[in-house]
XYZ file of C-alpha atoms in Angstrom:
381
model
C 13.591 -6.221 -83.494
C 14.129 -7.961 -86.622
C 14.164 -11.073 -84.753
C 10.626 -10.599 -83.687
C 9.850 -10.096 -87.642
C 11.277 -12.979 -89.241
C 10.278 -15.371 -86.257
C 6.481 -14.406 -86.849
C 6.735 -15.171 -90.353
C 8.445 -18.260 -89.630
C 6.263 -19.250 -87.450
C 2.930 -18.287 -89.947
C 4.500 -19.455 -92.549
C 2.300 -21.942 -95.426
C 4.451 -23.473 -97.415
C 4.453 -21.458 -101.301
C 3.105 -24.170 -103.545
C 0.384 -26.327 -100.995
C 3.751 -28.334 -99.605
C 4.805 -29.418 -102.987
C 9.000 -29.689 -103.106
C 9.714 -25.603 -104.592
C 12.641 -23.306 -104.794
C 10.614 -20.599 -103.053
C 10.413 -22.597 -99.630
C 14.478 -23.072 -100.733
C 14.400 -19.472 -100.311
C 13.146 -19.361 -96.712
C 15.321 -22.607 -95.943
C 18.676 -20.529 -97.085
C 17.453 -17.600 -94.516
C 16.957 -20.420 -91.620
C 19.934 -21.591 -92.288
C 22.579 -18.313 -92.578
C 20.102 -17.460 -89.186
C 21.404 -20.548 -87.166
C 25.145 -20.332 -88.514
C 24.849 -16.329 -87.942
C 23.686 -16.403 -84.239
C 23.429 -20.149 -82.937
C 19.861 -19.809 -82.082
C 18.414 -23.177 -82.059
C 14.929 -21.564 -83.025
C 16.017 -20.891 -86.676
C 16.887 -24.844 -86.952
C 13.818 -25.902 -85.386
C 11.946 -24.237 -87.976
C 14.824 -25.564 -90.628
C 13.734 -29.356 -89.310
C 9.665 -29.074 -89.013
C 9.480 -27.348 -92.522
C 11.864 -29.318 -94.269
C 10.864 -32.653 -92.492
C 6.989 -31.965 -93.472
C 8.434 -32.246 -97.125
C 9.486 -35.496 -96.954
C 7.633 -38.603 -96.825
C 7.960 -41.892 -94.839
C 9.682 -43.307 -98.146
C 12.293 -40.671 -98.219
C 10.324 -39.118 -101.583
C 9.966 -35.457 -102.032
C 6.153 -33.719 -101.710
C 4.790 -33.244 -105.221
C 8.406 -33.848 -106.707
C 9.212 -35.593 -109.971
C 12.500 -35.820 -112.055
C 11.090 -36.405 -115.064
C 9.933 -32.881 -115.129
C 13.688 -31.228 -115.108
C 12.757 -28.114 -113.222
C 15.748 -26.679 -112.162
C 14.047 -24.830 -109.961
C 13.089 -27.568 -107.949
C 16.828 -27.971 -106.737
C 17.639 -25.236 -104.822
C 15.587 -26.744 -101.170
C 18.145 -29.173 -101.597
C 21.012 -27.130 -100.134
C 18.601 -27.215 -96.566
C 19.229 -31.756 -96.782
C 22.441 -31.316 -97.091
C 22.852 -28.813 -94.298
C 20.791 -31.240 -92.482
C 23.058 -33.791 -93.374
C 26.117 -32.509 -92.702
C 25.290 -31.048 -89.206
C 23.444 -34.166 -87.601
C 24.837 -37.303 -89.860
C 21.451 -38.500 -90.413
C 21.713 -40.345 -93.756
C 18.125 -39.780 -94.185
C 18.587 -36.313 -95.041
C 21.081 -37.471 -97.716
C 19.182 -39.895 -99.699
C 16.754 -37.131 -99.968
C 19.105 -34.862 -101.568
C 20.557 -37.759 -104.030
C 17.336 -38.004 -105.470
C 18.211 -34.270 -107.015
C 21.827 -34.896 -107.681
C 20.127 -37.585 -109.955
C 18.267 -35.273 -111.811
C 21.335 -32.949 -112.613
C 22.835 -36.444 -113.742
C 20.045 -36.094 -117.045
C 19.338 -32.791 -116.737
C 19.158 -31.518 -120.633
C 21.794 -29.006 -121.093
C 23.433 -26.727 -123.953
C 25.231 -27.518 -126.675
C 28.106 -25.056 -123.989
C 27.193 -27.934 -121.323
C 25.137 -25.865 -119.112
C 21.870 -27.339 -117.479
C 18.279 -25.840 -119.616
C 16.593 -23.625 -116.848
C 13.599 -25.873 -117.693
C 13.316 -28.807 -119.769
C 9.846 -26.266 -121.087
C 12.130 -23.615 -121.589
C 14.719 -25.635 -124.404
C 18.491 -24.244 -125.087
C 18.193 -21.768 -122.367
C 20.132 -20.555 -119.507
C 19.278 -18.397 -117.063
C 20.676 -16.377 -114.111
C 18.345 -17.814 -111.685
C 18.864 -21.225 -112.599
C 23.143 -20.852 -111.530
C 21.726 -20.225 -108.433
C 18.970 -22.793 -108.173
C 21.562 -25.310 -109.366
C 25.067 -24.890 -108.685
C 25.634 -23.937 -105.661
C 23.460 -27.231 -104.112
C 25.566 -29.069 -107.044
C 28.647 -28.024 -105.447
C 27.440 -28.677 -101.663
C 26.815 -32.227 -102.278
C 29.356 -32.882 -103.790
C 31.838 -31.463 -101.124
C 28.949 -33.788 -99.073
C 29.953 -37.018 -100.962
C 33.406 -36.393 -102.229
C 33.102 -36.208 -105.415
C 35.644 -33.668 -106.600
C 34.689 -34.446 -110.584
C 31.420 -32.811 -109.738
C 32.706 -30.146 -108.160
C 35.235 -29.376 -111.082
C 32.019 -30.010 -113.666
C 29.976 -27.214 -111.628
C 33.197 -24.479 -111.688
C 33.394 -25.169 -115.293
C 29.203 -24.886 -115.882
C 28.855 -21.399 -114.237
C 32.243 -20.164 -115.552
C 30.657 -20.992 -119.211
C 27.450 -19.310 -118.424
C 29.088 -16.260 -116.803
C 30.831 -15.980 -120.435
C 27.483 -16.653 -122.626
C 25.344 -14.179 -120.697
C 27.822 -10.906 -119.338
C 26.679 -8.084 -121.066
C 30.072 -6.562 -122.274
C 28.527 -3.103 -123.193
C 26.895 -2.279 -119.343
C 29.330 -4.771 -117.660
C 26.123 -6.450 -115.779
C 24.767 -9.798 -116.921
C 21.707 -10.722 -118.843
C 18.614 -12.753 -117.644
C 18.651 -14.879 -119.897
C 20.551 -16.837 -123.620
C 19.045 -18.967 -126.266
C 21.551 -21.005 -127.602
C 18.699 -21.899 -130.452
C 17.920 -18.425 -131.431
C 14.874 -19.469 -131.399
C 12.844 -16.855 -128.863
C 11.731 -13.760 -129.626
C 13.450 -12.538 -126.800
C 16.489 -13.581 -127.656
C 18.912 -10.851 -129.610
C 19.681 -12.568 -132.964
C 23.347 -12.227 -132.979
C 23.928 -12.891 -128.589
C 21.080 -14.852 -128.071
C 20.734 -12.561 -124.886
C 17.149 -11.228 -123.645
C 17.021 -7.373 -123.792
C 17.285 -5.719 -120.264
C 18.649 -6.264 -117.200
C 16.072 -7.155 -114.265
C 17.377 -6.621 -110.785
C 16.360 -10.138 -108.956
C 18.166 -12.208 -111.638
C 21.515 -10.505 -111.625
C 20.841 -10.815 -107.677
C 20.246 -14.624 -107.878
C 23.667 -14.625 -109.639
C 25.656 -12.509 -107.329
C 24.283 -15.511 -104.192
C 25.457 -17.768 -106.944
C 28.870 -15.912 -106.859
C 29.509 -15.961 -102.830
C 28.139 -19.201 -102.163
C 30.195 -21.318 -104.663
C 33.384 -19.084 -103.671
C 32.900 -20.378 -100.027
C 33.071 -23.848 -101.179
C 36.162 -23.339 -103.229
C 39.824 -24.044 -101.434
C 42.006 -21.147 -101.922
C 43.933 -20.711 -105.214
C 43.261 -19.369 -108.451
C 40.452 -20.931 -108.963
C 38.902 -19.004 -106.095
C 40.840 -16.041 -106.768
C 39.124 -15.854 -111.095
C 35.841 -16.061 -109.546
C 36.527 -13.489 -106.494
C 37.959 -11.255 -109.211
C 34.815 -11.519 -111.809
C 32.528 -11.301 -108.441
C 34.434 -8.169 -107.657
C 33.868 -6.817 -110.808
C 30.129 -7.071 -110.501
C 30.272 -5.864 -107.000
C 32.139 -2.491 -108.188
C 29.617 -2.312 -111.104
C 26.725 -2.669 -108.569
C 27.544 0.516 -106.651
C 27.595 2.841 -109.547
C 23.575 2.056 -109.995
C 22.339 2.501 -106.603
C 19.750 4.397 -105.791
C 20.407 8.113 -103.607
C 19.207 5.687 -101.100
C 21.423 3.232 -101.329
C 18.986 0.443 -103.284
C 18.713 -0.906 -106.726
C 15.835 -0.480 -109.104
C 13.579 -3.114 -110.486
C 15.455 -2.874 -113.848
C 18.692 -2.066 -112.369
C 19.984 0.181 -115.043
C 17.046 2.246 -115.890
C 16.384 5.079 -113.927
C 15.203 7.440 -116.409
C 11.698 5.184 -116.553
C 9.258 7.034 -114.614
C 7.732 3.322 -113.504
C 10.255 1.879 -112.336
C 11.432 1.258 -108.260
C 13.579 0.553 -105.591
C 12.480 -3.756 -105.319
C 13.368 -4.831 -102.335
C 14.334 -8.741 -103.189
C 17.469 -7.122 -105.295
C 18.386 -5.261 -103.106
C 18.364 -7.701 -100.003
C 20.101 -9.951 -102.548
C 23.475 -7.388 -103.083
C 23.342 -6.764 -99.723
C 23.677 -10.229 -98.610
C 26.403 -10.596 -101.979
C 28.564 -7.561 -100.659
C 28.562 -8.120 -97.345
C 29.536 -11.691 -98.154
C 31.737 -11.412 -100.884
C 33.889 -9.073 -98.298
C 33.740 -11.851 -95.908
C 35.194 -13.440 -98.400
C 38.026 -11.558 -99.866
C 38.757 -8.994 -96.968
C 36.603 -5.315 -98.898
C 35.531 -2.787 -96.201
C 34.209 -0.871 -98.897
C 31.788 -3.772 -100.253
C 30.715 -4.257 -96.341
C 29.888 -1.332 -95.484
C 27.427 -1.043 -98.791
C 26.203 -3.987 -98.235
C 25.251 -3.124 -94.692
C 23.734 0.801 -95.604
C 21.661 -0.806 -98.106
C 20.660 -3.018 -95.801
C 19.237 -0.531 -93.326
C 17.923 1.589 -96.212
C 15.457 -1.672 -96.946
C 14.815 -2.023 -93.587
C 13.955 1.725 -93.171
C 12.110 2.128 -96.168
C 9.892 -1.012 -96.440
C 9.586 -3.096 -93.542
C 6.378 -1.416 -92.340
C 2.843 -2.032 -92.006
C 0.406 -2.878 -94.114
C -3.134 -2.384 -94.078
C -3.598 -5.280 -92.184
C -1.619 -3.649 -89.322
C 1.416 -6.296 -89.665
C 4.500 -5.750 -90.200
C 5.834 -6.307 -93.984
C 8.299 -6.270 -96.387
C 7.046 -3.926 -99.246
C 8.036 -3.714 -102.779
C 8.601 -7.245 -103.778
C 8.175 -8.178 -107.230
C 6.723 -11.552 -106.707
C 8.069 -13.243 -110.168
C 9.186 -12.792 -113.595
C 10.410 -14.874 -116.936
C 11.219 -15.266 -120.140
C 8.963 -16.845 -122.745
C 5.335 -18.267 -122.422
C 3.924 -18.817 -119.557
C 0.015 -18.808 -118.104
C -1.177 -17.720 -121.289
C 1.459 -14.682 -121.644
C 4.454 -14.189 -123.445
C 7.340 -12.259 -121.291
C 9.476 -10.571 -123.572
C 11.955 -9.531 -120.705
C 11.993 -5.655 -122.176
C 11.904 -2.577 -119.807
C 8.082 -2.865 -120.070
C 7.695 -6.095 -119.150
C 9.836 -5.703 -116.032
C 7.613 -3.386 -115.094
C 4.499 -4.514 -115.483
C 5.164 -7.638 -113.108
C 2.928 -7.986 -110.278
C 4.649 -6.425 -106.952
C 3.591 -8.769 -103.208
C 4.625 -7.531 -99.968
C 6.271 -10.433 -97.941
C 6.883 -12.741 -100.523
C 9.449 -15.427 -100.153
C 12.156 -14.047 -102.620
C 12.380 -10.485 -100.539
C 12.101 -11.989 -96.861
C 14.230 -15.327 -97.367
C 17.571 -12.654 -98.504
C 16.884 -10.336 -96.191
C 17.419 -12.881 -93.863
C 20.703 -13.812 -95.282
C 21.460 -9.923 -95.541
C 20.929 -9.750 -91.472
C 22.796 -12.723 -90.733
C 25.498 -11.445 -92.654
C 25.582 -8.445 -90.446
C 25.360 -10.373 -87.565
C 28.374 -12.896 -88.453
C 30.184 -9.056 -89.505
C 28.887 -7.336 -85.632
C 30.278 -10.703 -83.706
C 33.659 -10.957 -85.125
C 34.804 -7.390 -84.420
C 33.733 -8.210 -81.035
C 36.023 -10.774 -81.027
C 38.400 -9.012 -82.052
C 37.750 -5.689 -79.737
C 36.892 -3.337 -82.449
C 34.522 -0.799 -80.495
C 32.684 0.172 -83.425
C 31.295 -3.324 -83.789
C 27.710 -2.376 -81.569
C 27.364 0.213 -84.188
C 25.979 -2.089 -86.684
C 23.081 -3.407 -84.990
C 19.999 -2.641 -86.916
C 15.927 -1.865 -85.864
C 12.864 -1.915 -87.436
C 9.878 0.023 -87.980
C 8.051 -2.233 -85.414
C 10.822 -0.740 -82.931
C 10.165 2.575 -83.034
């Protein structure tokens, strides 16, 4: 069962960066939260508390976290702190989250008032960063009764959507450089040149997580409309077996491949968007993508362990580790592929959790088709 795979993965999980607070661990925390919410199984909550608690010292400091780095990635795992505070009422969780909220008060911004991706990536907006920071900011605003913070979150998100949208393709570009100083940035638009699947996956997840936090009204409807437009475009870009490519709109590239983290993210996005808006076609597409991902990529590795294969380890823009990442198709296809990387496994948990939510809701209303959504893995055969 998928539960067994997830349980083994989490039980054996080692902090991604040796215990330092980071977004990679935050991907696992999001997976555990969604599994707990979907199933009510306390083991996922127990793992969450064990792992998050292990990164906070007796003084409430986050391990390895330095606000002066102004790294937007470090915000993501803070959603687990807000979740645990709202679940337990224990103020220690909120106090730790407040450290991250304080970073956002002074984090550098573009002239258009959107957060720089990082201090070392000045004047730049990346789709990754929208997911790393803005759902946290929205959830923190709700937990602390800060409508001004929630309003600012929405303004930033809408501005970033406008700046990163590529009208010619109906997709969003990975990066935008307001200064036009980066060689990857188009001199006219400031946009990076290619469409990396996972970067759009980060954005897609930000869409539905922010929408979920909003009351019904015009702003929620506007975001739902934009998310639905993206969803419709994504459906046209699926591979024949219902997955998505590393460079999402270039099936003509011989070295291109179905990438597992993006596929999991889009499965989560489509299913959750369906839950929030009632679109049955999106729900079906999301479940079909999840089943295809499991059938093709959740399989034994050479060590005999079941692992999720074809996960791009990392990709970015600009200088990193002595290399300049130029954002081209060729660049994205050159990045390392690593089985069981948490950036794939966390979204897989999230996508599966959405399927469980859908299955349970169908059972509650007496839909006899509900049982047909149960998924199997290669370990069950």
